[in-house]
Short mmCIF file of C-alpha atoms and ligand atoms in Angstrom, two decimals:
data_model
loop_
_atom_site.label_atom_id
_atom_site.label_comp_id
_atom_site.label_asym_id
_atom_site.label_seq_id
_atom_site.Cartn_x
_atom_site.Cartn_y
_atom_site.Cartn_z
CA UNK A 1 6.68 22.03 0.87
CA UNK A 2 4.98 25.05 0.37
CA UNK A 3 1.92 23.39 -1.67
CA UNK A 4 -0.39 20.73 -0.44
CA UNK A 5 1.28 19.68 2.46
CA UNK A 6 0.15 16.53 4.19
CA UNK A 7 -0.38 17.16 8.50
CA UNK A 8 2.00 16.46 10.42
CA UNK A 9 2.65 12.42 11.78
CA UNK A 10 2.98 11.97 15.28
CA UNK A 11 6.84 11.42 15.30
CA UNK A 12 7.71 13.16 12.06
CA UNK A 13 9.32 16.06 12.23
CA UNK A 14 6.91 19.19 10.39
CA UNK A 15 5.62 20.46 13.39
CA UNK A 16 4.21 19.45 16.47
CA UNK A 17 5.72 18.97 20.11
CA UNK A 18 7.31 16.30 21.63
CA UNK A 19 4.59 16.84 24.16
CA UNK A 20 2.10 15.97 21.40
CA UNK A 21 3.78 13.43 20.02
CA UNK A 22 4.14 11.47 22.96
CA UNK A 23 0.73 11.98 24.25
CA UNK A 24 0.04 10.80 20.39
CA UNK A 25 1.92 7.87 20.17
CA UNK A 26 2.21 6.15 23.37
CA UNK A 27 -1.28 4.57 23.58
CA UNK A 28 -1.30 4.37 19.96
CA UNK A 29 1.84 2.10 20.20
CA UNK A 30 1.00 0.24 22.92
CA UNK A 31 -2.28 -0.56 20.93
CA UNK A 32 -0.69 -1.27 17.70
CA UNK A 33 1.48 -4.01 20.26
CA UNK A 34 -1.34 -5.47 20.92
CA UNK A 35 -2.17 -6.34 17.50
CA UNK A 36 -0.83 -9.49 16.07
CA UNK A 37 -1.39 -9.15 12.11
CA UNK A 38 -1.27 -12.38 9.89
CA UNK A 39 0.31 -9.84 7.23
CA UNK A 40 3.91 -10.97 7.92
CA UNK A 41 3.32 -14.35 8.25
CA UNK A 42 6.69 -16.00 8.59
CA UNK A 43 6.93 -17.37 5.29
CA UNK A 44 8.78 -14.39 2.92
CA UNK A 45 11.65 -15.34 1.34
CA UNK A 46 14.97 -15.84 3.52
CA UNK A 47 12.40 -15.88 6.57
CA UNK A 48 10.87 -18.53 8.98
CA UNK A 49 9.39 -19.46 11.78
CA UNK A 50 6.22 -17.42 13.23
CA UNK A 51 5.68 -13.42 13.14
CA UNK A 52 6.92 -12.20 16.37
CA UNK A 53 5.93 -8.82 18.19
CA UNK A 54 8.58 -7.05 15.92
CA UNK A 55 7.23 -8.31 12.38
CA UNK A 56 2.82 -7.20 13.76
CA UNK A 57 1.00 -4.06 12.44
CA UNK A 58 -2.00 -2.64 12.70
CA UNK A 59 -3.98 -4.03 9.62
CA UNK A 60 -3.74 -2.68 6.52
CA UNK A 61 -4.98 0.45 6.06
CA UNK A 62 -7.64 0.96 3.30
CA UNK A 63 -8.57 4.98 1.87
CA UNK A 64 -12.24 4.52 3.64
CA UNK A 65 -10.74 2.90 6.99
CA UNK A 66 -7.49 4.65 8.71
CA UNK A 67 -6.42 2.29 10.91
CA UNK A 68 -2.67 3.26 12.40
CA UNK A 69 -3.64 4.34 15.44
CA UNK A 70 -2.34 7.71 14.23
CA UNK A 71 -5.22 10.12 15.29
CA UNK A 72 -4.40 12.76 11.55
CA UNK A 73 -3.12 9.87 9.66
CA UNK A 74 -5.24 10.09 7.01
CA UNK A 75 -6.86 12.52 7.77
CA UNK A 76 -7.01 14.60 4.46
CA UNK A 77 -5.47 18.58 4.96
CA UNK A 78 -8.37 21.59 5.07
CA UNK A 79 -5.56 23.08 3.52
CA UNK A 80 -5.69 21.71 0.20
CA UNK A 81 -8.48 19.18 -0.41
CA UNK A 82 -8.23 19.10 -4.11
CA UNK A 83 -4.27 19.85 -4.69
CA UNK A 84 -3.78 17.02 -6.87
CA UNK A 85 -6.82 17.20 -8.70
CA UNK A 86 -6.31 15.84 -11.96
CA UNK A 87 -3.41 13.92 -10.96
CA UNK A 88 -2.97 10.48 -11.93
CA UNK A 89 -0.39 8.75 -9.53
CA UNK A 90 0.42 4.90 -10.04
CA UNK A 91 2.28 3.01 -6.81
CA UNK A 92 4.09 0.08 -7.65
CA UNK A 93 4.19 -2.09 -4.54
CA UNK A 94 7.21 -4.08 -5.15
CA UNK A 95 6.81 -8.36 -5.70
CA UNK A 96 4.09 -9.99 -4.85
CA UNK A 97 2.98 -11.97 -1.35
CA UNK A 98 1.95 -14.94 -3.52
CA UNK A 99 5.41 -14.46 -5.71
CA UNK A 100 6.62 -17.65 -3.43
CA UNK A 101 3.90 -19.88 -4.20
CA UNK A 102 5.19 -19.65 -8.26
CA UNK A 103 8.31 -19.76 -8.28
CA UNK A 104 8.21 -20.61 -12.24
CA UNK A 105 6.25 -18.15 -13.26
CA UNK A 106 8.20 -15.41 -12.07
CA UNK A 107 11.12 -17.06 -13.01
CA UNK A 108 10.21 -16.51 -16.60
CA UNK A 109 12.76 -14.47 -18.57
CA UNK A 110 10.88 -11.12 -20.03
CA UNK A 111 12.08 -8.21 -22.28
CA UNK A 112 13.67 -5.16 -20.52
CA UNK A 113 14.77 -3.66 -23.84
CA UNK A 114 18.40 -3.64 -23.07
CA UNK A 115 18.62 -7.21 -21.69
CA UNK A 116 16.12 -9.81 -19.82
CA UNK A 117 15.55 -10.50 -16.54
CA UNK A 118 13.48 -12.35 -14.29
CA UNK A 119 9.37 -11.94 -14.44
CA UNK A 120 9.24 -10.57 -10.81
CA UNK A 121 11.47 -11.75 -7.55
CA UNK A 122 9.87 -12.86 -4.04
CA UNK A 123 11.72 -9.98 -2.77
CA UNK A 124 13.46 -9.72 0.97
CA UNK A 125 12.42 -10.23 4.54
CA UNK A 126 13.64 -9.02 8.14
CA UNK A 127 15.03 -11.92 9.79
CA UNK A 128 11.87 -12.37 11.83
CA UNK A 129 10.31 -13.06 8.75
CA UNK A 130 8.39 -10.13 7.50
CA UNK A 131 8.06 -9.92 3.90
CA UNK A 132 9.36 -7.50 1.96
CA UNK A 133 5.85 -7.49 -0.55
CA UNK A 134 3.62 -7.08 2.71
CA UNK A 135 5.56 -4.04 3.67
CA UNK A 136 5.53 -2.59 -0.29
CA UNK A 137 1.70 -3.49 0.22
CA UNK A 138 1.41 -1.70 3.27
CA UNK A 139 3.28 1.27 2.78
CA UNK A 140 1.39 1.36 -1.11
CA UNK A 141 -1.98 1.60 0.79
CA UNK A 142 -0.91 4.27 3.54
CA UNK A 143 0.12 6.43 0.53
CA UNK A 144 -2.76 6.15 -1.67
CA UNK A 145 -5.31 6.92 1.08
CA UNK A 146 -3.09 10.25 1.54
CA UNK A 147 -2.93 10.98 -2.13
CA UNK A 148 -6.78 10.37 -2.81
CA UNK A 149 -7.49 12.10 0.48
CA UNK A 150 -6.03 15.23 -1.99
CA UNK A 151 -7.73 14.19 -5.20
CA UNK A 152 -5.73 12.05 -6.90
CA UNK A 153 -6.25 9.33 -8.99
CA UNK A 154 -4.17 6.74 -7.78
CA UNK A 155 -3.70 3.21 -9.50
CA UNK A 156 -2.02 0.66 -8.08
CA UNK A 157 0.34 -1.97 -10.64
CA UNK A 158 -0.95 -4.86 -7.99
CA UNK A 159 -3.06 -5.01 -4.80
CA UNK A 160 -1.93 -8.47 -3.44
CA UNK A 161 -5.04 -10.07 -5.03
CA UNK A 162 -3.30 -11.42 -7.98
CA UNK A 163 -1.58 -14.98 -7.83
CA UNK A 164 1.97 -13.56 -8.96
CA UNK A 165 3.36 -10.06 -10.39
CA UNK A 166 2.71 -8.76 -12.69
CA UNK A 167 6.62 -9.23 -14.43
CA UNK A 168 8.96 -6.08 -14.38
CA UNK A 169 7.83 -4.94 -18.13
CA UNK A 170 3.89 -4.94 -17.49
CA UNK A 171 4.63 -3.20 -14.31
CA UNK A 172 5.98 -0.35 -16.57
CA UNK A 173 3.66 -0.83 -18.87
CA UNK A 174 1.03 -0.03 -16.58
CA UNK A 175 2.08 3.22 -15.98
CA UNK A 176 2.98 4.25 -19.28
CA UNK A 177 -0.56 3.31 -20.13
CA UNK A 178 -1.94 5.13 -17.46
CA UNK A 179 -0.07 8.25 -18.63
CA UNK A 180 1.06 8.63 -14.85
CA UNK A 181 1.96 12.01 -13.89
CA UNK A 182 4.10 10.24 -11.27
CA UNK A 183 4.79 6.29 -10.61
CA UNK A 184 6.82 5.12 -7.36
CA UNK A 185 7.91 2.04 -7.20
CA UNK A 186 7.73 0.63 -3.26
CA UNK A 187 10.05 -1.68 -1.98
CA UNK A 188 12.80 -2.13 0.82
CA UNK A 189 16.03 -4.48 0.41
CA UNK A 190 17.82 -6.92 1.57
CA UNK A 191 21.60 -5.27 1.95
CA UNK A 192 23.86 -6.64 4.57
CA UNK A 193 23.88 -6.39 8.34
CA UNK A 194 25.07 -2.94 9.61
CA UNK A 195 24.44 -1.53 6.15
CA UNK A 196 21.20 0.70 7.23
CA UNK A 197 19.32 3.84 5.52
CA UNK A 198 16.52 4.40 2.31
CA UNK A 199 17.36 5.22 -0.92
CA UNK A 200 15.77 6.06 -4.27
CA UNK A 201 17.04 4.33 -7.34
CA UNK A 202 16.65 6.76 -10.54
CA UNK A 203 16.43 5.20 -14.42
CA UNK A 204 19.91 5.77 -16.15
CA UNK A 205 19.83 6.92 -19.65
CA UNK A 206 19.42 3.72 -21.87
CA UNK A 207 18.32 3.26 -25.53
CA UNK A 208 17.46 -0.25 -26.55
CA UNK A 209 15.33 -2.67 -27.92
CA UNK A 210 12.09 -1.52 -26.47
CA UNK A 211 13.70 0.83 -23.59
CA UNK A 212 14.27 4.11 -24.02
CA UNK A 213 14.66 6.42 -21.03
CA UNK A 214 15.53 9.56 -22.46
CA UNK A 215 12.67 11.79 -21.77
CA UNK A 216 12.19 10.79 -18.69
CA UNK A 217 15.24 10.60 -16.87
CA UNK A 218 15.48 14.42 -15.79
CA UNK A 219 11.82 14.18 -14.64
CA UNK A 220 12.25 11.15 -12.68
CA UNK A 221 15.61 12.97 -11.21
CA UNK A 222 13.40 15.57 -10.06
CA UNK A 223 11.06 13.12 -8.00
CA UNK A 224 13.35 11.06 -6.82
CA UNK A 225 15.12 14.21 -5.27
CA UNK A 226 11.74 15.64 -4.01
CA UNK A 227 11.20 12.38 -2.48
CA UNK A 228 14.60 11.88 -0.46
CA UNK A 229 13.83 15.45 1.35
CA UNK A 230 10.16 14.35 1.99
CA UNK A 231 10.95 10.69 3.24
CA UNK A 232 14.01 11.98 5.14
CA UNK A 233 11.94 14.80 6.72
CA UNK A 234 9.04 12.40 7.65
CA UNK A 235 10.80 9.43 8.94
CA UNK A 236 14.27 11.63 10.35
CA UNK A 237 15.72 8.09 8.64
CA UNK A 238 19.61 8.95 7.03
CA UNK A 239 20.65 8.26 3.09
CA UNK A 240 21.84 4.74 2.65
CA UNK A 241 25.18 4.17 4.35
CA UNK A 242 25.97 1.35 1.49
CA UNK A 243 25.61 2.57 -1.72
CA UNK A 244 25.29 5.90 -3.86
CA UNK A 245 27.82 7.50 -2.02
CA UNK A 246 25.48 8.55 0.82
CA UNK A 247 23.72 10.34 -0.93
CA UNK A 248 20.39 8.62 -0.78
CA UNK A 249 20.38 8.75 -4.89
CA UNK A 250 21.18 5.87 -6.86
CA UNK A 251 20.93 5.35 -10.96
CA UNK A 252 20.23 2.14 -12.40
CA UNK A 253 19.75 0.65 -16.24
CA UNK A 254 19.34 -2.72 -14.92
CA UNK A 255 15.93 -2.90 -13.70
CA UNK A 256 13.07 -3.38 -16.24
CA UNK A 257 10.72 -1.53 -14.08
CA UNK A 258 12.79 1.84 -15.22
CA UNK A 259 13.98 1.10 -18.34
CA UNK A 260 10.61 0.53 -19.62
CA UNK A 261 9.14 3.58 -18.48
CA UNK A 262 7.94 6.61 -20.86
CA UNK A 263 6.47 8.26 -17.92
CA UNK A 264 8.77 9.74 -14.97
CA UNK A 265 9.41 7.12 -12.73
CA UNK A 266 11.58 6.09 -9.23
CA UNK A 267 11.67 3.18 -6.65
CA UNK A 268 12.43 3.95 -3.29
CA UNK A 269 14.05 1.34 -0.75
CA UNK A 270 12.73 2.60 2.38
CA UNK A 271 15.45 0.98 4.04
CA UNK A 272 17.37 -2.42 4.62
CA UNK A 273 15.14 -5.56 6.21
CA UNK A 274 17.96 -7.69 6.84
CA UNK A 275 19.57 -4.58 9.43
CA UNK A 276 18.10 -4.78 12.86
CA UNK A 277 17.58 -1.80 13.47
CA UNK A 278 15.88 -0.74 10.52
CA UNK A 279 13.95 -3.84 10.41
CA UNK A 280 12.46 -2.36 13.87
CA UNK A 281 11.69 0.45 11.96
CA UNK A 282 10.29 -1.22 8.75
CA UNK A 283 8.09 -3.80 11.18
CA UNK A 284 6.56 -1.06 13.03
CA UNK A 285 2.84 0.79 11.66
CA UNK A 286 3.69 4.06 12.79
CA UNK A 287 7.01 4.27 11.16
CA UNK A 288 5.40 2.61 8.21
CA UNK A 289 3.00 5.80 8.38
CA UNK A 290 5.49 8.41 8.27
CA UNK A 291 7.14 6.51 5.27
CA UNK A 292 3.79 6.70 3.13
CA UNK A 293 4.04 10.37 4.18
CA UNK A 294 7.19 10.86 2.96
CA UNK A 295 6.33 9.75 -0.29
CA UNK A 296 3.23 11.14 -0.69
CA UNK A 297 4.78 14.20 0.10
CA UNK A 298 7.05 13.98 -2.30
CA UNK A 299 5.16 12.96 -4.98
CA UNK A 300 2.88 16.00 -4.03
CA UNK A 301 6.26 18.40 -4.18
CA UNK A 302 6.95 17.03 -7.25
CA UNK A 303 3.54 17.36 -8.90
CA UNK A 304 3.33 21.30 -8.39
CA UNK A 305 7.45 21.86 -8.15
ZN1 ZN B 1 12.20 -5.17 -3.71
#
């Protein structure tokens, strides 16, 4: 943390009072109430009816327009204006909002070197219906405003502009061809009721067909572990209670998105949309906030570690 550390979010834990924070964050939530966002729109997968006051947020923030209500969101840090200079950072916010309008498309098989799988899923939703690609969207764009606001180049695998995707492979492919210094995968999942917490899913060792993981799997260690102190220090949320042993690390040679990569590479699950009570979390801007910070954090740690 010692390196191009982001300010502190109201409500995170590096620094600031609880005087501060609440002076900070009770007009800024009762504002961000106030604000009914078509972003979760009812219709992710697993989800109906209309958003309710759980699933709004305060629009989308873009790198030129903070909008959280957060007075130092994005505020970039005097600190360290140009810390990741040079840097070259791809996001991968997980699915797709218009995944559900093409549902053959994504259903296509594609190449993950050691197997096939599906093009790209609709992903999750909290049962109020807030889609699990809206959040990855959100979260994507809270993250690159703080990583640009600190130089660095960040590319994103898909902006919600696209009609579907892209598929699993090209979403690896896009880093690799990027030459990413880092690449985080976004996304949040869809685990059982009661079963709450984040977690970061690291790429197992595999060598086949077209996948082979082996240079980058002690890399991608290294962020992933960078990024469970950073998100757990920024949100205060725990290690998943449901898998990886609690211990908020979880390896994987089953997703395409990691088995294709040549350049070091994680997803995070920033928690579980079908618990309650970290769907309040997950369907609130200001916790949504403190997750970006957590990862930009920790992509930042990892970058100089
Ligand atoms: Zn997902």
């Amino acid at each position: 943390m010692s390196y191009g550390s982001f300010p502190p979010a109201p409500g995170g834990r590096r620094g600031g009072t609880l005087a501060v924070v609440l002076a900070a964050l009770i007009p800024a939530c009762f504002a961000g109430w106030l604000l009914w966002s078509s972003e979760g729109d009812g219709k992710g997968a697993g989800g109906s009816g209309p958003p309710t006051a759980s699933s709004t947020s305060s629009p989308p923030p873009s790198s030129a327009a903070p909008t959280s209500g957060a007075p130092s969101s994005h505020a970039p840090s005097s600190a360290a204006p140009d810390a990741l200079k040079g840097k070259v950072v791809v996001i991968d916010p997980g699915h797709n909002p218009n995944n559900r309008d093409h549902p053959a498309q994504i259903a296509r098989r594609v190449d993950i070197g050691t197997n096939t799988k599906e093009c790209d899923t609709t992903g999750t939703a909290t049962n109020s219906g807030y889609a699990e690609a809206s959040f990855t969207l959100d979260v994507a764009r809270r993250a690159r405003a703080l990583l640009e606001a600190h130089g660095a180049t960040v590319k994103f695998t898909q902006d919600g502009k696209t009609e579907f995707g892209p598929c699993v492979d090209e979403r690896a492919e896009f880093g690799n061809k990027a030459h990413a210094d880092a690449v985080v995968s976004v996304h949040a999942d869809g685990a059982g009721p009661g079963e709450r917490g984040f977690h970061i899913i690291l790429p197992k060792g595999v060598h086949g067909g077209g996948a082979d993981t082996s240079a980058i799997t002690k890399p991608s260690r290294r962020l992933g572990e960078r990024l469970l102190d950073s998100f757990t220090e920024e949100t205060g949320s725990e290690p998943a209670d449901y898998v990886g042993d609690g211990s908020g690390l979880n390896v994987r040679g089953d997703l395409g998105g990691l088995n294709l990569t040549t350049v070091p590479k994680v997803f995070i699950e920033c928690g579980n949309m079908r618990d309650a009570k970290d769907a309040a979390h997950l369907t609130d801007a200001h916790w949504r906030e403190r997750a970006a910070r957590g990862i930009a954090q920790g992509i930042t740690d990892f970058l100089h570690g």
